[in-house]
mmCIF file of C-alpha atoms in Angstrom:
data_model
loop_
_atom_site.group_PDB
_atom_site.id
_atom_site.type_symbol
_atom_site.label_atom_id
_atom_site.label_comp_id
_atom_site.label_asym_id
_atom_site.label_seq_id
_atom_site.Cartn_x
_atom_site.Cartn_y
_atom_site.Cartn_z
ATOM 1 C CA MET A 1 0.000 0.000 0.000
ATOM 2 C CA PRO A 2 1.221 3.535 -0.654
ATOM 3 C CA GLY A 3 2.083 5.789 2.219
ATOM 4 C CA THR A 4 -0.421 8.623 2.531
ATOM 5 C CA TYR A 5 0.233 11.901 4.322
ATOM 6 C CA THR A 6 -1.291 15.308 4.814
ATOM 7 C CA LEU A 7 1.301 18.053 4.410
ATOM 8 C CA HIS A 8 1.265 21.829 4.407
ATOM 9 C CA ILE A 9 3.388 24.399 2.642
ATOM 10 C CA PRO A 10 5.527 26.268 5.177
ATOM 11 C CA ARG A 11 5.533 30.041 5.012
ATOM 12 C CA HIS A 12 9.193 30.197 3.978
ATOM 13 C CA ALA A 13 8.384 28.101 0.880
ATOM 14 C CA CYS A 14 6.096 30.745 -0.634
ATOM 15 C CA THR A 15 6.704 33.397 -3.258
ATOM 16 C CA PRO A 16 5.362 36.960 -2.926
ATOM 17 C CA ARG A 17 2.240 35.606 -4.673
ATOM 18 C CA ASP A 18 1.755 33.116 -1.776
ATOM 19 C CA THR A 19 2.397 30.176 -4.099
ATOM 20 C CA ALA A 20 4.862 27.346 -3.503
ATOM 21 C CA ARG A 21 8.193 27.318 -5.283
ATOM 22 C CA ALA A 22 8.981 24.261 -7.408
ATOM 23 C CA GLY A 23 11.993 23.325 -5.270
ATOM 24 C CA ASP A 24 9.885 23.414 -2.116
ATOM 25 C CA LEU A 25 7.344 21.051 -3.639
ATOM 26 C CA TRP A 26 10.289 18.729 -4.303
ATOM 27 C CA ARG A 27 11.091 19.060 -0.588
ATOM 28 C CA LEU A 28 7.559 17.946 0.278
ATOM 29 C CA VAL A 29 8.090 14.897 -1.951
ATOM 30 C CA GLN A 30 11.277 14.153 -0.002
ATOM 31 C CA ASP A 31 9.438 14.589 3.312
ATOM 32 C CA ALA A 32 6.838 12.061 2.178
ATOM 33 C CA ALA A 33 9.567 9.585 1.174
ATOM 34 C CA VAL A 34 11.299 9.903 4.556
ATOM 35 C CA SER A 35 7.985 9.521 6.402
ATOM 36 C CA ASP A 36 7.105 6.420 4.385
ATOM 37 C CA ALA A 37 10.531 4.880 5.049
ATOM 38 C CA SER A 38 10.199 5.616 8.768
ATOM 39 C CA ASP A 39 6.735 4.060 8.880
ATOM 40 C CA ARG A 40 8.224 0.926 7.306
ATOM 41 C CA GLY A 41 10.896 0.636 9.995
ATOM 42 C CA TRP A 42 13.677 2.565 8.273
ATOM 43 C CA PRO A 43 13.945 6.020 9.842
ATOM 44 C CA PRO A 44 17.022 8.157 9.096
ATOM 45 C CA GLU A 45 18.796 7.035 12.261
ATOM 46 C CA ARG A 46 18.625 3.372 11.157
ATOM 47 C CA PHE A 47 20.258 4.204 7.831
ATOM 48 C CA ARG A 48 22.901 6.201 9.679
ATOM 49 C CA ALA A 49 23.568 3.304 12.075
ATOM 50 C CA THR A 50 24.091 0.891 9.151
ATOM 51 C CA GLY A 51 26.223 3.368 7.210
ATOM 52 C CA THR A 52 23.860 3.223 4.231
ATOM 53 C CA GLY A 53 21.363 5.508 2.568
ATOM 54 C CA PHE A 54 19.816 6.652 -0.681
ATOM 55 C CA VAL A 55 20.694 9.474 -3.052
ATOM 56 C CA VAL A 56 18.653 10.648 -6.024
ATOM 57 C CA ARG A 57 20.027 9.867 -9.484
ATOM 58 C CA GLU A 58 17.187 11.481 -11.447
ATOM 59 C CA MET A 59 13.866 13.112 -10.648
ATOM 60 C CA ARG A 60 11.084 14.294 -12.928
ATOM 61 C CA ALA A 61 7.988 16.268 -11.988
ATOM 62 C CA VAL A 62 4.926 17.663 -13.730
ATOM 63 C CA HIS A 63 3.050 20.506 -12.043
ATOM 64 C CA HIS A 64 -0.718 20.373 -12.532
ATOM 65 C CA ARG A 65 -1.387 23.685 -10.816
ATOM 66 C CA GLU A 66 0.199 26.019 -8.310
ATOM 67 C CA ALA A 67 -0.190 25.256 -4.609
ATOM 68 C CA VAL A 68 -1.041 28.158 -2.333
ATOM 69 C CA TYR A 69 -0.071 28.905 1.238
ATOM 70 C CA GLY A 70 -2.345 27.404 3.878
ATOM 71 C CA GLU A 71 -3.937 24.688 1.773
ATOM 72 C CA GLU A 72 -3.936 21.086 2.931
ATOM 73 C CA LEU A 73 -2.037 18.831 0.544
ATOM 74 C CA HIS A 74 -2.777 15.118 0.308
ATOM 75 C CA VAL A 75 0.319 13.155 -0.676
ATOM 76 C CA SER A 76 0.706 9.469 -1.593
ATOM 77 C CA THR A 77 4.024 7.749 -2.254
ATOM 78 C CA LEU A 78 5.010 4.222 -3.233
ATOM 79 C CA ILE A 79 7.854 2.121 -4.603
ATOM 80 C CA ALA A 80 7.220 1.379 -8.267
ATOM 81 C CA ASP A 81 10.269 -0.700 -9.153
ATOM 82 C CA HIS A 82 13.501 -2.308 -7.893
ATOM 83 C CA ARG A 83 16.531 -2.921 -10.076
ATOM 84 C CA ARG A 84 19.405 -5.113 -8.926
ATOM 85 C CA GLU A 85 18.670 -4.192 -5.276
ATOM 86 C CA ILE A 86 20.525 -0.916 -5.976
ATOM 87 C CA LEU A 87 18.115 1.306 -7.918
ATOM 88 C CA VAL A 88 14.654 2.104 -6.590
ATOM 89 C CA ARG A 89 11.984 4.120 -8.381
ATOM 90 C CA ARG A 90 9.591 5.973 -6.088
ATOM 91 C CA ASP A 91 6.437 7.653 -7.410
ATOM 92 C CA THR A 92 4.790 10.438 -5.435
ATOM 93 C CA GLN A 93 1.546 12.279 -6.058
ATOM 94 C CA ILE A 94 0.697 15.600 -4.457
ATOM 95 C CA GLN A 95 -2.997 15.329 -5.236
ATOM 96 C CA GLY A 96 -4.030 17.792 -7.918
ATOM 97 C CA VAL A 97 -0.738 19.701 -7.669
ATOM 98 C CA MET A 98 2.248 17.631 -8.818
ATOM 99 C CA SER A 99 3.212 14.151 -10.033
ATOM 100 C CA ALA A 100 6.818 13.124 -9.445
ATOM 101 C CA THR A 101 9.046 10.125 -9.910
ATOM 102 C CA ALA A 102 12.555 9.710 -8.539
ATOM 103 C CA ASP A 103 15.253 7.119 -9.158
ATOM 104 C CA TRP A 104 17.126 6.542 -5.904
ATOM 105 C CA VAL A 105 20.496 4.792 -5.638
ATOM 106 C CA HIS A 106 21.319 2.767 -2.530
ATOM 107 C CA ILE A 107 24.784 3.708 -1.255
ATOM 108 C CA GLY A 108 27.221 2.289 1.273
ATOM 109 C CA PRO A 109 29.567 3.887 3.805
ATOM 110 C CA ASP A 110 31.966 5.093 1.102
ATOM 111 C CA GLY A 111 29.161 6.806 -0.818
ATOM 112 C CA GLY A 112 29.246 4.321 -3.702
ATOM 113 C CA PRO A 113 26.370 2.119 -4.946
ATOM 114 C CA VAL A 114 25.832 -1.143 -3.038
ATOM 115 C CA ARG A 115 23.090 -3.754 -2.959
ATOM 116 C CA ALA A 116 20.455 -3.162 -0.314
ATOM 117 C CA SER A 117 19.988 -5.736 2.430
ATOM 118 C CA PRO A 118 17.179 -8.298 2.160
ATOM 119 C CA ALA A 119 15.521 -6.639 5.175
ATOM 120 C CA LEU A 120 15.443 -3.290 3.400
ATOM 121 C CA ILE A 121 14.112 -4.735 0.138
ATOM 122 C CA ALA A 122 11.412 -6.641 2.034
ATOM 123 C CA ALA A 123 10.282 -3.432 3.750
ATOM 124 C CA PHE A 124 9.733 -1.692 0.400
ATOM 125 C CA PRO A 125 7.901 -4.060 -1.954
ATOM 126 C CA ALA A 126 7.316 -2.795 -5.473
ATOM 127 C CA ASN A 127 3.708 -1.883 -6.235
ATOM 128 C CA PRO A 128 2.458 -3.472 -9.484
ATOM 129 C CA HIS A 129 -0.239 -0.799 -9.732
ATOM 130 C CA ALA A 130 2.159 2.144 -9.708
ATOM 131 C CA PRO A 131 1.192 4.949 -12.085
ATOM 132 C CA PRO A 132 3.394 5.570 -15.119
ATOM 133 C CA PRO A 133 6.120 8.178 -14.594
ATOM 134 C CA PRO A 134 5.040 11.739 -15.409
ATOM 135 C CA GLY A 135 5.977 12.628 -18.957
ATOM 136 C CA PHE A 136 6.466 15.729 -21.026
ATOM 137 C CA ALA A 137 8.009 16.256 -24.442
ATOM 138 C CA GLU A 138 11.459 17.773 -24.142
ATOM 139 C CA VAL A 139 12.476 20.421 -26.664
ATOM 140 C CA GLU A 140 15.724 20.436 -28.605
ATOM 141 C CA ASN A 141 16.754 23.504 -30.593
ATOM 142 C CA PRO A 142 20.201 24.053 -32.154
ATOM 143 C CA GLU A 143 19.408 27.781 -32.299
ATOM 144 C CA ALA A 144 18.592 28.036 -28.588
ATOM 145 C CA ARG A 145 19.154 31.403 -26.929
ATOM 146 C CA PRO A 146 22.050 31.363 -24.412
ATOM 147 C CA LEU A 147 21.188 32.638 -20.934
ATOM 148 C CA PRO A 148 23.596 34.462 -18.604
ATOM 149 C CA ASP A 149 25.728 32.221 -16.388
ATOM 150 C CA PHE A 150 24.864 32.100 -12.696
ATOM 151 C CA THR A 151 27.936 31.553 -10.478
ATOM 152 C CA PHE A 152 27.914 31.053 -6.705
ATOM 153 C CA SER A 153 29.252 28.915 -3.863
ATOM 154 C CA PRO A 154 26.982 26.638 -1.783
ATOM 155 C CA TRP A 155 26.774 27.558 1.889
ATOM 156 C CA TRP A 156 28.037 25.437 4.783
ATOM 157 C CA THR A 157 24.682 26.025 6.450
ATOM 158 C CA GLU A 158 22.748 24.403 3.585
ATOM 159 C CA MET A 159 24.605 21.078 3.613
ATOM 160 C CA ASP A 160 22.242 18.118 4.065
ATOM 161 C CA PRO A 161 22.709 15.004 6.274
ATOM 162 C CA LEU A 162 25.009 13.498 3.610
ATOM 163 C CA ALA A 163 27.165 16.667 3.690
ATOM 164 C CA HIS A 164 26.286 17.866 0.215
ATOM 165 C CA THR A 165 23.691 20.081 -1.427
ATOM 166 C CA ASN A 166 20.275 18.458 -1.129
ATOM 167 C CA HIS A 167 18.695 17.529 -4.458
ATOM 168 C CA PRO A 168 15.742 20.012 -4.469
ATOM 169 C CA ARG A 169 18.281 22.815 -4.234
ATOM 170 C CA TYR A 170 19.299 22.152 -7.842
ATOM 171 C CA VAL A 171 15.801 23.131 -8.967
ATOM 172 C CA ASP A 172 16.255 26.361 -6.993
ATOM 173 C CA TRP A 173 19.461 26.984 -8.974
ATOM 174 C CA ALA A 174 17.710 26.559 -12.318
ATOM 175 C CA ASP A 175 14.851 28.803 -11.231
ATOM 176 C CA GLU A 176 17.252 31.475 -9.977
ATOM 177 C CA ALA A 177 19.225 31.441 -13.235
ATOM 178 C CA PHE A 178 15.913 31.665 -15.131
ATOM 179 C CA ALA A 179 14.679 34.505 -12.892
ATOM 180 C CA ARG A 180 17.849 36.519 -13.400
ATOM 181 C CA ALA A 181 17.619 36.113 -17.154
ATOM 182 C CA LEU A 182 14.006 37.312 -17.068
ATOM 183 C CA HIS A 183 14.815 40.293 -14.878
ATOM 184 C CA ALA A 184 17.612 41.332 -17.232
ATOM 185 C CA ARG A 185 15.039 41.454 -20.062
ATOM 186 C CA GLY A 186 12.484 43.479 -18.089
ATOM 187 C CA VAL A 187 10.176 40.602 -17.055
ATOM 188 C CA ASP A 188 8.982 40.243 -13.455
ATOM 189 C CA PRO A 189 10.301 36.850 -12.176
ATOM 190 C CA ILE A 190 7.671 36.762 -9.421
ATOM 191 C CA GLY A 191 5.065 35.839 -12.035
ATOM 192 C CA VAL A 192 6.784 32.599 -13.073
ATOM 193 C CA VAL A 193 4.639 29.445 -12.870
ATOM 194 C CA PRO A 194 6.314 25.989 -12.740
ATOM 195 C CA LEU A 195 5.081 23.473 -15.329
ATOM 196 C CA ALA A 196 7.718 20.704 -15.391
ATOM 197 C CA ASP A 197 11.164 19.868 -13.987
ATOM 198 C CA ARG A 198 13.831 17.242 -14.544
ATOM 199 C CA VAL A 199 17.233 16.925 -12.891
ATOM 200 C CA ARG A 200 19.862 14.285 -13.675
ATOM 201 C CA PHE A 201 22.473 14.207 -10.957
ATOM 202 C CA ARG A 202 26.105 13.286 -11.502
ATOM 203 C CA LEU A 203 28.027 14.527 -8.454
ATOM 204 C CA GLY A 204 27.219 16.206 -5.193
ATOM 205 C CA ALA A 205 28.014 19.870 -4.645
ATOM 206 C CA ARG A 206 29.669 20.832 -1.386
ATOM 207 C CA ALA A 207 30.283 24.017 0.504
ATOM 208 C CA THR A 208 33.066 26.209 -0.953
ATOM 209 C CA ASP A 209 32.749 24.635 -4.430
ATOM 210 C CA ALA A 210 32.609 27.267 -7.147
ATOM 211 C CA VAL A 211 29.401 26.350 -9.020
ATOM 212 C CA THR A 212 28.358 27.788 -12.379
ATOM 213 C CA VAL A 213 24.933 27.147 -13.894
ATOM 214 C CA SER A 214 24.874 27.712 -17.678
ATOM 215 C CA GLY A 215 21.603 27.650 -19.561
ATOM 216 C CA ARG A 216 19.758 28.011 -22.847
ATOM 217 C CA ALA A 217 16.180 28.969 -23.663
ATOM 218 C CA LEU A 218 15.066 26.258 -26.079
ATOM 219 C CA GLY A 219 11.617 27.427 -27.146
ATOM 220 C CA LEU A 220 7.981 26.704 -26.364
ATOM 221 C CA ALA A 221 6.984 23.367 -24.794
ATOM 222 C CA ARG A 222 3.575 21.898 -24.029
ATOM 223 C CA VAL A 223 2.859 20.294 -20.664
ATOM 224 C CA GLY A 224 -0.671 18.930 -20.638
ATOM 225 C CA ASP A 225 -2.936 21.748 -21.774
ATOM 226 C CA ARG A 226 -0.451 24.498 -20.882
ATOM 227 C CA VAL A 227 2.462 25.970 -22.809
ATOM 228 C CA GLY A 228 5.640 27.429 -21.350
ATOM 229 C CA VAL A 229 9.243 28.168 -22.184
ATOM 230 C CA ALA A 230 11.636 25.216 -21.933
ATOM 231 C CA CYS A 231 15.184 25.806 -20.710
ATOM 232 C CA SER A 232 18.106 23.454 -20.227
ATOM 233 C CA PHE A 233 20.914 24.062 -17.757
ATOM 234 C CA ARG A 234 24.206 22.409 -16.897
ATOM 235 C CA ALA A 235 25.710 22.854 -13.441
ATOM 236 C CA ARG A 236 29.479 22.594 -13.093
ATOM 237 C CA ARG A 237 31.687 22.896 -10.049
ATOM 238 C CA VAL A 238 35.330 23.681 -9.562
ATOM 239 C CA GLY A 239 36.589 21.604 -6.682
ATOM 240 C CA PRO A 240 39.838 19.894 -5.724
ATOM 241 C CA ALA A 241 39.645 17.721 -8.866
ATOM 242 C CA GLY A 242 39.098 20.705 -11.182
ATOM 243 C CA PRO A 243 35.983 21.463 -13.308
ATOM 244 C CA GLU A 244 33.298 18.747 -13.201
ATOM 245 C CA VAL A 245 29.707 18.482 -14.419
ATOM 246 C CA ILE A 246 27.481 17.893 -11.412
ATOM 247 C CA ALA A 247 23.970 17.963 -12.918
ATOM 248 C CA ASP A 248 21.864 18.487 -16.023
ATOM 249 C CA LEU A 249 18.615 20.370 -15.475
ATOM 250 C CA TYR A 250 15.543 20.955 -17.624
ATOM 251 C CA ILE A 251 12.588 23.137 -16.684
ATOM 252 C CA VAL A 252 9.421 24.377 -18.346
ATOM 253 C CA ARG A 253 7.989 27.608 -16.967
ATOM 254 C CA GLY A 254 4.928 29.700 -17.660
ATOM 255 C CA HIS A 255 4.009 33.165 -16.406
ATOM 256 C CA VAL A 256 0.902 34.803 -15.004
ATOM 257 C CA GLU A 257 1.218 37.539 -17.644
ATOM 258 C CA PRO A 258 0.432 36.109 -21.109
ATOM 259 C CA GLY A 259 3.302 36.575 -23.537
ATOM 260 C CA ALA A 260 5.761 37.770 -20.878
ATOM 261 C CA LEU A 261 8.212 34.942 -21.548
ATOM 262 C CA ASP A 262 8.333 35.603 -25.303
ATOM 263 C CA ARG A 263 11.317 37.869 -24.657
ATOM 264 C CA LEU A 264 13.403 34.780 -23.879
ATOM 265 C CA LEU A 265 12.472 32.815 -26.983
ATOM 266 C CA PRO A 266 15.098 32.128 -29.653
ATOM 267 C CA GLY A 267 14.844 34.683 -32.436
ATOM 268 C CA GLU A 268 13.069 37.308 -30.323
ATOM 269 C CA ALA A 269 14.670 40.724 -29.862
#
């Protein structure tokens, strides 16, 4: 059976329009996953005691509508698939708001992939009735418009329990790079509406890394019955080993003002 939870959007997760940011909805998905694991006998302290855990390899989400501050959100989450006792696909539905699927990798004490124990696999049986992963058509455009680079260093005070940047933060990076590009072209970033997100993770970012997010506006993309601007981003860090790609990001965003995002489209002045 899926785990079911009632969650609320915290005040700090809201924009000036009192709507939830995409990255904070990803955090609610993570909260549901941790609650479900705890209810099945695997709270965070048990993973810590065994020196094991899970990290996200890829996550995709489709936003059905914006969530507003104060509303009660009904969330269900389940394991859809196991692969080689290392990869686990978890599907999560924030009813009426967002559908998400995440591929989690089971890791050992050294941070590398390892097979999960029989006890762990038994606690998380795959659900044969899992919904299909959320889908959206990704745009490719060789004439995509380059966006300004966004360079920063992650904070010590944002490191997660695995001592790296938590995975929803990468969506924040893409949205911040997108917002800065909009602002530079005279568009109010507060009006942005999330439609779809995808992040493929390669390496973890740590405090003091020099991170640069480079992006391109690809063109219009349809998500369900809505249309937004699709953008791809690549996050790189400069650490002790030199420059490394840490993630590839793809977002589709709309805006409350019709036509506002046209200024980012390839070929527009």
